[in-house]
């Protein structure tokens, strides 16, 4: 895989927030930004990838329920 460098500017507050997140994860800011971009592209741009969301609903069983009826 070929790689390239991208330079961009962000405000100081955003940079500090990215640094804090990277520090918590024990990674460099550049790795964090790369992960964010990769995840965004995988979830929003690549039309060939299907994202399937599964929802689980758990309903309480009523106290008077008798499954032998």
mmCIF file of C-alpha atoms in Angstrom:
data_model
loop_
_atom_site.group_PDB
_atom_site.id
_atom_site.type_symbol
_atom_site.label_atom_id
_atom_site.label_comp_id
_atom_site.label_asym_id
_atom_site.label_seq_id
_atom_site.Cartn_x
_atom_site.Cartn_y
_atom_site.Cartn_z
ATOM 1 C CA UNK A 1 0.000 0.000 0.000
ATOM 2 C CA UNK A 2 1.352 3.408 -0.931
ATOM 3 C CA UNK A 3 1.072 6.152 1.649
ATOM 4 C CA UNK A 4 1.129 9.910 1.393
ATOM 5 C CA UNK A 5 1.227 12.877 3.722
ATOM 6 C CA UNK A 6 -1.674 15.272 4.222
ATOM 7 C CA UNK A 7 -1.206 18.609 5.963
ATOM 8 C CA UNK A 8 -4.139 20.568 7.364
ATOM 9 C CA UNK A 9 -4.849 23.228 9.940
ATOM 10 C CA UNK A 10 -7.217 22.978 12.900
ATOM 11 C CA UNK A 11 -7.930 25.283 15.814
ATOM 12 C CA UNK A 12 -5.868 24.946 18.971
ATOM 13 C CA UNK A 13 -8.772 23.574 21.047
ATOM 14 C CA UNK A 14 -9.411 20.743 18.567
ATOM 15 C CA UNK A 15 -5.687 19.943 18.470
ATOM 16 C CA UNK A 16 -5.571 19.797 22.269
ATOM 17 C CA UNK A 17 -8.631 17.517 22.354
ATOM 18 C CA UNK A 18 -7.076 15.183 19.765
ATOM 19 C CA UNK A 19 -3.853 15.133 21.791
ATOM 20 C CA UNK A 20 -5.766 14.241 24.954
ATOM 21 C CA UNK A 21 -7.590 11.370 23.214
ATOM 22 C CA UNK A 22 -4.340 10.121 21.694
ATOM 23 C CA UNK A 23 -2.627 10.248 25.097
ATOM 24 C CA UNK A 24 -5.461 8.234 26.654
ATOM 25 C CA UNK A 25 -5.111 5.611 23.913
ATOM 26 C CA UNK A 26 -1.305 5.630 24.123
ATOM 27 C CA UNK A 27 -0.884 6.530 20.450
ATOM 28 C CA UNK A 28 0.334 9.494 18.414
ATOM 29 C CA UNK A 29 -2.098 12.133 17.167
ATOM 30 C CA UNK A 30 -1.223 11.199 13.581
ATOM 31 C CA UNK A 31 -2.275 7.590 14.237
ATOM 32 C CA UNK A 32 -5.498 8.767 15.874
ATOM 33 C CA UNK A 33 -6.361 11.023 12.927
ATOM 34 C CA UNK A 34 -5.537 8.209 10.486
ATOM 35 C CA UNK A 35 -7.863 5.870 12.414
ATOM 36 C CA UNK A 36 -10.637 8.488 12.442
ATOM 37 C CA UNK A 37 -10.335 9.048 8.683
ATOM 38 C CA UNK A 38 -10.201 5.321 7.935
ATOM 39 C CA UNK A 39 -13.258 4.627 10.094
ATOM 40 C CA UNK A 40 -15.169 7.480 8.476
ATOM 41 C CA UNK A 41 -14.401 6.230 4.977
ATOM 42 C CA UNK A 42 -15.334 2.657 5.862
ATOM 43 C CA UNK A 43 -18.656 3.719 7.393
ATOM 44 C CA UNK A 44 -19.705 6.537 5.060
ATOM 45 C CA UNK A 45 -17.958 6.362 1.736
ATOM 46 C CA UNK A 46 -17.324 2.815 0.548
ATOM 47 C CA UNK A 47 -20.604 1.794 -1.121
ATOM 48 C CA UNK A 48 -19.570 -1.846 -1.468
ATOM 49 C CA UNK A 49 -19.367 -2.418 2.271
ATOM 50 C CA UNK A 50 -22.646 -3.235 3.928
ATOM 51 C CA UNK A 51 -23.045 -2.172 7.491
ATOM 52 C CA UNK A 52 -25.647 -4.249 9.234
ATOM 53 C CA UNK A 53 -27.000 -3.012 12.511
ATOM 54 C CA UNK A 54 -28.651 -5.509 14.774
ATOM 55 C CA UNK A 55 -31.013 -4.371 17.484
ATOM 56 C CA UNK A 56 -31.977 -6.609 20.334
ATOM 57 C CA UNK A 57 -35.180 -5.990 22.222
ATOM 58 C CA UNK A 58 -35.674 -7.718 25.545
ATOM 59 C CA UNK A 59 -39.181 -7.682 26.915
ATOM 60 C CA UNK A 60 -39.851 -8.522 30.539
ATOM 61 C CA UNK A 61 -41.936 -11.624 31.214
ATOM 62 C CA UNK A 62 -45.083 -10.704 33.125
ATOM 63 C CA UNK A 63 -45.249 -12.290 36.582
ATOM 64 C CA UNK A 64 -48.512 -14.069 35.710
ATOM 65 C CA UNK A 65 -47.164 -15.554 32.433
ATOM 66 C CA UNK A 66 -47.669 -19.310 32.086
ATOM 67 C CA UNK A 67 -46.038 -20.781 28.988
ATOM 68 C CA UNK A 68 -47.788 -24.148 29.526
ATOM 69 C CA UNK A 69 -51.233 -22.822 28.480
#
